[in-house]
Amino acid sequence: MAGRVRPELVVVTGAGSGIGRATAEEFARGGATVICADIDLAAASETALRIGQHGAGRAEAHALDVADPEAWERFGASVRASHGVADVVVNNAGIGMGGPFLEHTAEDWRRVVDVNLLGVVHGCRVFGRQLAERHRTEPARRGHLINVASAAAFIPSRLLPAYVATKAAVLMLSEALRAEMADHNVGVSAICPGFIATNIYAASTFVGLTSADGQRRGGLARELAGRFAPGPELVARRIAFAVRYDVPVLPVTAGAWLAYGTYHFATPLMRLAARLGSEPALAGLEGLARRLLGGGSPAPDPAAGPARDESRTS
Ligand SMILES: NC(=O)c1ccc[n+]([C@@H]2O[C@H](COP(=O)([O-])OP(=O)(O)OC[C@H]3O[C@@H](n4cnc5c(N)ncnc54)[C@H](O)[C@@H]3O)[C@@H](O)[C@H]2O)c1
């Protein structure tokens, strides 16, 4: 593959929070103009403002629902018309969804697949086509597509069946696309973070739990991540590294590397671990987590049984 990417124009989805915001700031610090896209325009604007205030580069906010293919077409055309072809596109926007497979409805699946998988597919389609076209006139100029998967891509946990399925699909999509996009001098990487301190836990949907139980569990996960997990800046730096060195698959955090190794070299062990997480076991783990955090809300009552949670926990 010829040359290194010069990230002069970078698109980041889900740029209004967590890993997306940190990634936008990372590339802006490197001198890029960053297009910050998010379903939450106010949050994306806040990221762009932070970048402007720190004088660390230029940024622009756009509203984009990554699940909407027509919005992607409009977004791609508008970025190209105003700035040209993006050198790096970071397909980062994603949502969390946990709970037993048998509690997920068809609508739950549609939403998580639309955002976590098809959101990435549309980003690669729209901007991948532009990069392939540019390659015909500027063959030496490299581009890069970053797809944020997760360590969940190689953790077949019963706790997150829909989430892990979408993340494994993003990983394999990235591998297949990498093989094709090499013809166009475009690198493709799948980034697989482990536990990172962001808002995703509080914003996740927990199917099969009451709204109150879902909120408590999401809040607990967020507290644990805030106390023990690295911040999103670590992932942002690894994303910049993956672009620079054209890394195909990059686990981020020691836990993610451990999961990667176990899945590939001790698969039966991973399958056993995947069975952990029955509701009574989770109730016990919640107690342990609260002790680790030094207090907190009361333990759930597993005997109360699940009730469908229609709301997000944020
Ligand atoms: N935090 C972690 O521990 C972790 C671990 C592995 C992978 N990830 C992945 O990292 C990515 C970023 O997550 P995060 O932890 O920064 O979460 P976050 O909740 O802090 O940020 C996600 C951002 O995506 C936006 N978003 C959600 N749905 C969208 C949509 N349909 N269209 C456009 N934007 C949308 C949200 O508004 C939010 O700004 C996700 O794909 C997530 O699955 C996170």
Short mmCIF file of N, CA and C in Angstrom, two decimals, residues 71-182:
data_model
loop_
_atom_site.label_atom_id
_atom_site.label_comp_id
_atom_site.label_asym_id
_atom_site.label_seq_id
_atom_site.Cartn_x
_atom_site.Cartn_y
_atom_site.Cartn_z
N ALA A 71 -30.06 9.81 4.86
CA ALA A 71 -29.33 10.88 5.56
C ALA A 71 -27.83 10.75 5.29
N TRP A 72 -27.35 9.52 5.21
CA TRP A 72 -25.93 9.29 4.90
C TRP A 72 -25.57 9.85 3.52
N GLU A 73 -26.45 9.59 2.54
CA GLU A 73 -26.17 10.07 1.17
C GLU A 73 -26.09 11.60 1.17
N ARG A 74 -27.05 12.24 1.85
CA ARG A 74 -27.05 13.71 1.91
C ARG A 74 -25.79 14.21 2.62
N PHE A 75 -25.47 13.55 3.72
CA PHE A 75 -24.31 13.95 4.53
C PHE A 75 -23.01 13.82 3.71
N GLY A 76 -22.87 12.68 3.03
CA GLY A 76 -21.66 12.44 2.22
C GLY A 76 -21.51 13.50 1.13
N ALA A 77 -22.63 13.82 0.47
CA ALA A 77 -22.59 14.80 -0.63
C ALA A 77 -22.25 16.18 -0.08
N SER A 78 -22.80 16.50 1.11
CA SER A 78 -22.56 17.84 1.66
C SER A 78 -21.10 17.98 2.12
N VAL A 79 -20.55 16.94 2.73
CA VAL A 79 -19.13 17.01 3.16
C VAL A 79 -18.24 17.18 1.93
N ARG A 80 -18.54 16.41 0.90
CA ARG A 80 -17.70 16.48 -0.31
C ARG A 80 -17.79 17.86 -0.97
N ALA A 81 -19.02 18.38 -1.03
CA ALA A 81 -19.20 19.69 -1.68
C ALA A 81 -18.48 20.79 -0.90
N SER A 82 -18.51 20.71 0.42
CA SER A 82 -17.91 21.79 1.22
C SER A 82 -16.42 21.62 1.45
N HIS A 83 -15.95 20.36 1.56
CA HIS A 83 -14.56 20.15 1.99
C HIS A 83 -13.74 19.23 1.08
N GLY A 84 -14.39 18.50 0.19
CA GLY A 84 -13.67 17.50 -0.60
C GLY A 84 -13.84 16.11 0.01
N VAL A 85 -12.97 15.19 -0.41
CA VAL A 85 -13.10 13.79 0.03
C VAL A 85 -12.38 13.60 1.37
N ALA A 86 -13.08 12.99 2.32
CA ALA A 86 -12.48 12.76 3.64
C ALA A 86 -11.34 11.74 3.54
N ASP A 87 -10.24 12.03 4.22
CA ASP A 87 -9.10 11.10 4.23
C ASP A 87 -9.35 9.94 5.19
N VAL A 88 -10.01 10.24 6.31
CA VAL A 88 -10.27 9.23 7.35
C VAL A 88 -11.73 9.33 7.76
N VAL A 89 -12.41 8.19 7.83
CA VAL A 89 -13.78 8.15 8.32
C VAL A 89 -13.83 7.19 9.50
N VAL A 90 -14.30 7.69 10.64
CA VAL A 90 -14.36 6.87 11.85
C VAL A 90 -15.83 6.54 12.13
N ASN A 91 -16.22 5.32 11.81
CA ASN A 91 -17.59 4.86 12.06
C ASN A 91 -17.65 4.38 13.50
N ASN A 92 -18.05 5.29 14.38
CA ASN A 92 -17.95 5.04 15.82
C ASN A 92 -19.31 4.95 16.51
N ALA A 93 -20.33 5.64 16.01
CA ALA A 93 -21.61 5.71 16.72
C ALA A 93 -22.13 4.31 17.02
N GLY A 94 -22.62 4.11 18.23
CA GLY A 94 -23.15 2.79 18.58
C GLY A 94 -23.99 2.89 19.84
N ILE A 95 -24.80 1.86 20.04
CA ILE A 95 -25.65 1.82 21.24
C ILE A 95 -25.46 0.48 21.94
N GLY A 96 -25.72 0.48 23.24
CA GLY A 96 -25.61 -0.76 24.00
C GLY A 96 -26.99 -1.39 24.17
N MET A 97 -27.01 -2.71 24.18
CA MET A 97 -28.27 -3.42 24.46
C MET A 97 -27.92 -4.74 25.15
N GLY A 98 -28.49 -4.93 26.35
CA GLY A 98 -28.21 -6.16 27.09
C GLY A 98 -29.50 -6.85 27.48
N GLY A 99 -29.35 -8.10 27.92
CA GLY A 99 -30.52 -8.86 28.36
C GLY A 99 -30.60 -10.18 27.62
N PRO A 100 -31.43 -11.10 28.13
CA PRO A 100 -31.50 -12.43 27.52
C PRO A 100 -32.05 -12.40 26.09
N PHE A 101 -31.52 -13.26 25.25
CA PHE A 101 -31.95 -13.35 23.85
C PHE A 101 -33.47 -13.49 23.75
N LEU A 102 -34.05 -14.33 24.62
CA LEU A 102 -35.49 -14.61 24.51
C LEU A 102 -36.35 -13.41 24.88
N GLU A 103 -35.75 -12.40 25.48
CA GLU A 103 -36.50 -11.18 25.82
C GLU A 103 -36.41 -10.11 24.73
N HIS A 104 -35.51 -10.29 23.76
CA HIS A 104 -35.37 -9.28 22.70
C HIS A 104 -36.52 -9.42 21.71
N THR A 105 -37.12 -8.30 21.34
CA THR A 105 -38.16 -8.33 20.31
C THR A 105 -37.52 -8.11 18.94
N ALA A 106 -38.33 -8.30 17.90
CA ALA A 106 -37.84 -8.02 16.54
C ALA A 106 -37.43 -6.56 16.44
N GLU A 107 -38.16 -5.68 17.12
CA GLU A 107 -37.86 -4.24 17.07
C GLU A 107 -36.51 -3.94 17.75
N ASP A 108 -36.24 -4.64 18.87
CA ASP A 108 -34.93 -4.46 19.53
C ASP A 108 -33.82 -4.79 18.54
N TRP A 109 -33.98 -5.94 17.86
CA TRP A 109 -32.95 -6.37 16.90
C TRP A 109 -32.80 -5.36 15.78
N ARG A 110 -33.93 -4.88 15.27
CA ARG A 110 -33.89 -3.93 14.15
C ARG A 110 -33.07 -2.70 14.55
N ARG A 111 -33.33 -2.19 15.76
CA ARG A 111 -32.67 -0.95 16.20
C ARG A 111 -31.16 -1.16 16.35
N VAL A 112 -30.78 -2.24 17.03
CA VAL A 112 -29.36 -2.42 17.30
C VAL A 112 -28.59 -2.76 16.01
N VAL A 113 -29.22 -3.51 15.12
CA VAL A 113 -28.58 -3.82 13.83
C VAL A 113 -28.51 -2.55 12.98
N ASP A 114 -29.59 -1.76 12.96
CA ASP A 114 -29.61 -0.53 12.17
C ASP A 114 -28.49 0.43 12.58
N VAL A 115 -28.29 0.56 13.89
CA VAL A 115 -27.28 1.53 14.36
C VAL A 115 -25.88 0.91 14.33
N ASN A 116 -25.73 -0.23 15.02
CA ASN A 116 -24.37 -0.76 15.24
C ASN A 116 -23.76 -1.40 14.00
N LEU A 117 -24.58 -2.04 13.17
CA LEU A 117 -24.02 -2.69 11.97
C LEU A 117 -24.28 -1.85 10.71
N LEU A 118 -25.56 -1.58 10.41
CA LEU A 118 -25.83 -0.87 9.16
C LEU A 118 -25.31 0.56 9.20
N GLY A 119 -25.24 1.15 10.39
CA GLY A 119 -24.65 2.49 10.51
C GLY A 119 -23.21 2.48 10.00
N VAL A 120 -22.49 1.41 10.29
CA VAL A 120 -21.10 1.27 9.84
C VAL A 120 -21.07 0.96 8.33
N VAL A 121 -21.99 0.08 7.91
CA VAL A 121 -22.06 -0.28 6.48
C VAL A 121 -22.29 0.98 5.63
N HIS A 122 -23.27 1.80 6.04
CA HIS A 122 -23.58 3.00 5.24
C HIS A 122 -22.37 3.95 5.18
N GLY A 123 -21.71 4.12 6.32
CA GLY A 123 -20.53 5.01 6.34
C GLY A 123 -19.46 4.51 5.39
N CYS A 124 -19.22 3.20 5.39
CA CYS A 124 -18.20 2.62 4.50
C CYS A 124 -18.64 2.74 3.03
N ARG A 125 -19.94 2.54 2.78
CA ARG A 125 -20.44 2.63 1.40
C ARG A 125 -20.26 4.04 0.85
N VAL A 126 -20.80 5.01 1.58
CA VAL A 126 -20.85 6.38 1.07
C VAL A 126 -19.43 6.95 0.93
N PHE A 127 -18.63 6.83 1.99
CA PHE A 127 -17.29 7.44 1.94
C PHE A 127 -16.28 6.52 1.24
N GLY A 128 -16.52 5.22 1.28
CA GLY A 128 -15.64 4.28 0.56
C GLY A 128 -15.71 4.53 -0.94
N ARG A 129 -16.92 4.79 -1.45
CA ARG A 129 -17.08 5.08 -2.89
C ARG A 129 -16.32 6.35 -3.27
N GLN A 130 -16.41 7.37 -2.41
CA GLN A 130 -15.70 8.64 -2.70
C GLN A 130 -14.19 8.41 -2.73
N LEU A 131 -13.71 7.60 -1.78
CA LEU A 131 -12.26 7.35 -1.71
C LEU A 131 -11.80 6.55 -2.93
N ALA A 132 -12.62 5.58 -3.34
CA ALA A 132 -12.25 4.76 -4.51
C ALA A 132 -12.21 5.64 -5.76
N GLU A 133 -13.13 6.58 -5.84
CA GLU A 133 -13.19 7.49 -6.99
C GLU A 133 -11.95 8.40 -6.99
N ARG A 134 -11.60 8.91 -5.82
CA ARG A 134 -10.42 9.79 -5.73
C ARG A 134 -9.16 9.04 -6.14
N HIS A 135 -9.13 7.75 -5.80
CA HIS A 135 -7.95 6.94 -6.10
C HIS A 135 -7.64 6.93 -7.60
N ARG A 136 -8.69 7.04 -8.42
CA ARG A 136 -8.47 7.00 -9.87
C ARG A 136 -7.67 8.22 -10.35
N THR A 137 -7.87 9.38 -9.68
CA THR A 137 -7.13 10.58 -10.12
C THR A 137 -5.90 10.86 -9.26
N GLU A 138 -5.95 10.36 -7.99
CA GLU A 138 -4.80 10.59 -7.09
C GLU A 138 -4.37 9.24 -6.49
N PRO A 139 -3.76 8.37 -7.28
CA PRO A 139 -3.49 7.00 -6.81
C PRO A 139 -2.55 6.93 -5.60
N ALA A 140 -1.70 7.95 -5.41
CA ALA A 140 -0.74 7.88 -4.30
C ALA A 140 -1.36 8.32 -2.98
N ARG A 141 -2.53 8.96 -3.04
CA ARG A 141 -3.13 9.51 -1.82
C ARG A 141 -3.93 8.43 -1.11
N ARG A 142 -3.56 8.12 0.10
CA ARG A 142 -4.22 7.04 0.85
C ARG A 142 -5.42 7.53 1.62
N GLY A 143 -6.36 6.63 1.85
CA GLY A 143 -7.49 6.92 2.72
C GLY A 143 -7.61 5.82 3.76
N HIS A 144 -8.47 6.04 4.76
CA HIS A 144 -8.62 5.01 5.78
C HIS A 144 -10.04 5.01 6.36
N LEU A 145 -10.59 3.83 6.51
CA LEU A 145 -11.89 3.65 7.17
C LEU A 145 -11.65 2.95 8.50
N ILE A 146 -12.12 3.58 9.58
CA ILE A 146 -12.01 2.99 10.92
C ILE A 146 -13.41 2.57 11.36
N ASN A 147 -13.56 1.32 11.74
CA ASN A 147 -14.85 0.85 12.26
C ASN A 147 -14.69 0.46 13.73
N VAL A 148 -15.44 1.15 14.58
CA VAL A 148 -15.32 0.84 16.02
C VAL A 148 -16.24 -0.35 16.33
N ALA A 149 -15.60 -1.51 16.53
CA ALA A 149 -16.34 -2.72 16.93
C ALA A 149 -16.28 -2.74 18.45
N SER A 150 -15.76 -3.80 19.03
CA SER A 150 -15.67 -3.93 20.49
C SER A 150 -14.97 -5.24 20.81
N ALA A 151 -14.42 -5.33 22.02
CA ALA A 151 -13.92 -6.64 22.47
C ALA A 151 -15.07 -7.63 22.52
N ALA A 152 -16.31 -7.10 22.59
CA ALA A 152 -17.49 -7.97 22.58
C ALA A 152 -17.56 -8.80 21.29
N ALA A 153 -16.82 -8.38 20.25
CA ALA A 153 -16.81 -9.12 18.99
C ALA A 153 -16.23 -10.52 19.18
N PHE A 154 -15.41 -10.70 20.24
CA PHE A 154 -14.89 -12.05 20.48
C PHE A 154 -15.21 -12.53 21.89
N ILE A 155 -16.31 -12.00 22.47
CA ILE A 155 -16.80 -12.49 23.78
C ILE A 155 -18.27 -12.91 23.58
N PRO A 156 -18.52 -14.19 23.37
CA PRO A 156 -19.89 -14.61 23.04
C PRO A 156 -20.79 -14.67 24.29
N SER A 157 -20.91 -13.53 24.98
CA SER A 157 -21.60 -13.52 26.27
C SER A 157 -23.11 -13.62 26.14
N ARG A 158 -23.73 -14.38 27.03
CA ARG A 158 -25.20 -14.46 27.06
C ARG A 158 -25.81 -13.15 27.55
N LEU A 159 -24.98 -12.27 28.11
CA LEU A 159 -25.49 -11.01 28.66
C LEU A 159 -25.87 -10.00 27.56
N LEU A 160 -25.24 -10.12 26.41
CA LEU A 160 -25.39 -9.07 25.37
C LEU A 160 -25.54 -9.69 23.98
N PRO A 161 -26.48 -10.60 23.76
CA PRO A 161 -26.48 -11.35 22.49
C PRO A 161 -26.58 -10.45 21.25
N ALA A 162 -27.45 -9.45 21.29
CA ALA A 162 -27.62 -8.62 20.09
C ALA A 162 -26.39 -7.74 19.89
N TYR A 163 -25.89 -7.18 20.98
CA TYR A 163 -24.72 -6.30 20.90
C TYR A 163 -23.51 -7.07 20.36
N VAL A 164 -23.24 -8.26 20.94
CA VAL A 164 -22.04 -9.00 20.49
C VAL A 164 -22.18 -9.42 19.04
N ALA A 165 -23.42 -9.76 18.62
CA ALA A 165 -23.62 -10.18 17.23
C ALA A 165 -23.30 -9.03 16.27
N THR A 166 -23.74 -7.81 16.62
CA THR A 166 -23.47 -6.68 15.72
C THR A 166 -21.97 -6.36 15.69
N LYS A 167 -21.31 -6.49 16.84
CA LYS A 167 -19.89 -6.12 16.88
C LYS A 167 -19.03 -7.16 16.16
N ALA A 168 -19.41 -8.45 16.26
CA ALA A 168 -18.69 -9.48 15.51
C ALA A 168 -18.89 -9.24 14.01
N ALA A 169 -20.08 -8.80 13.64
CA ALA A 169 -20.35 -8.53 12.22
C ALA A 169 -19.51 -7.35 11.73
N VAL A 170 -19.36 -6.33 12.57
CA VAL A 170 -18.53 -5.17 12.18
C VAL A 170 -17.07 -5.61 11.98
N LEU A 171 -16.62 -6.49 12.86
CA LEU A 171 -15.24 -6.98 12.74
C LEU A 171 -15.04 -7.71 11.41
N MET A 172 -15.95 -8.62 11.08
CA MET A 172 -15.78 -9.41 9.85
C MET A 172 -16.01 -8.55 8.61
N LEU A 173 -16.96 -7.61 8.69
CA LEU A 173 -17.17 -6.66 7.58
C LEU A 173 -15.85 -5.92 7.31
N SER A 174 -15.19 -5.48 8.37
CA SER A 174 -13.96 -4.70 8.22
C SER A 174 -12.88 -5.53 7.55
N GLU A 175 -12.77 -6.79 7.94
CA GLU A 175 -11.76 -7.67 7.35
C GLU A 175 -12.03 -7.87 5.85
N ALA A 176 -13.29 -8.11 5.50
CA ALA A 176 -13.64 -8.35 4.09
C ALA A 176 -13.43 -7.07 3.27
N LEU A 177 -13.84 -5.95 3.83
CA LEU A 177 -13.74 -4.68 3.13
C LEU A 177 -12.27 -4.29 2.94
N ARG A 178 -11.46 -4.61 3.94
CA ARG A 178 -10.02 -4.31 3.86
C ARG A 178 -9.41 -4.97 2.62
N ALA A 179 -9.83 -6.22 2.38
CA ALA A 179 -9.30 -6.95 1.23
C ALA A 179 -9.69 -6.25 -0.07
N GLU A 180 -10.92 -5.74 -0.15
CA GLU A 180 -11.36 -5.07 -1.38
C GLU A 180 -10.77 -3.66 -1.50
N MET A 181 -10.76 -2.91 -0.40
CA MET A 181 -10.35 -1.50 -0.49
C MET A 181 -8.84 -1.35 -0.71
N ALA A 182 -8.08 -2.43 -0.50
CA ALA A 182 -6.64 -2.37 -0.79
C ALA A 182 -6.41 -2.01 -2.25
#
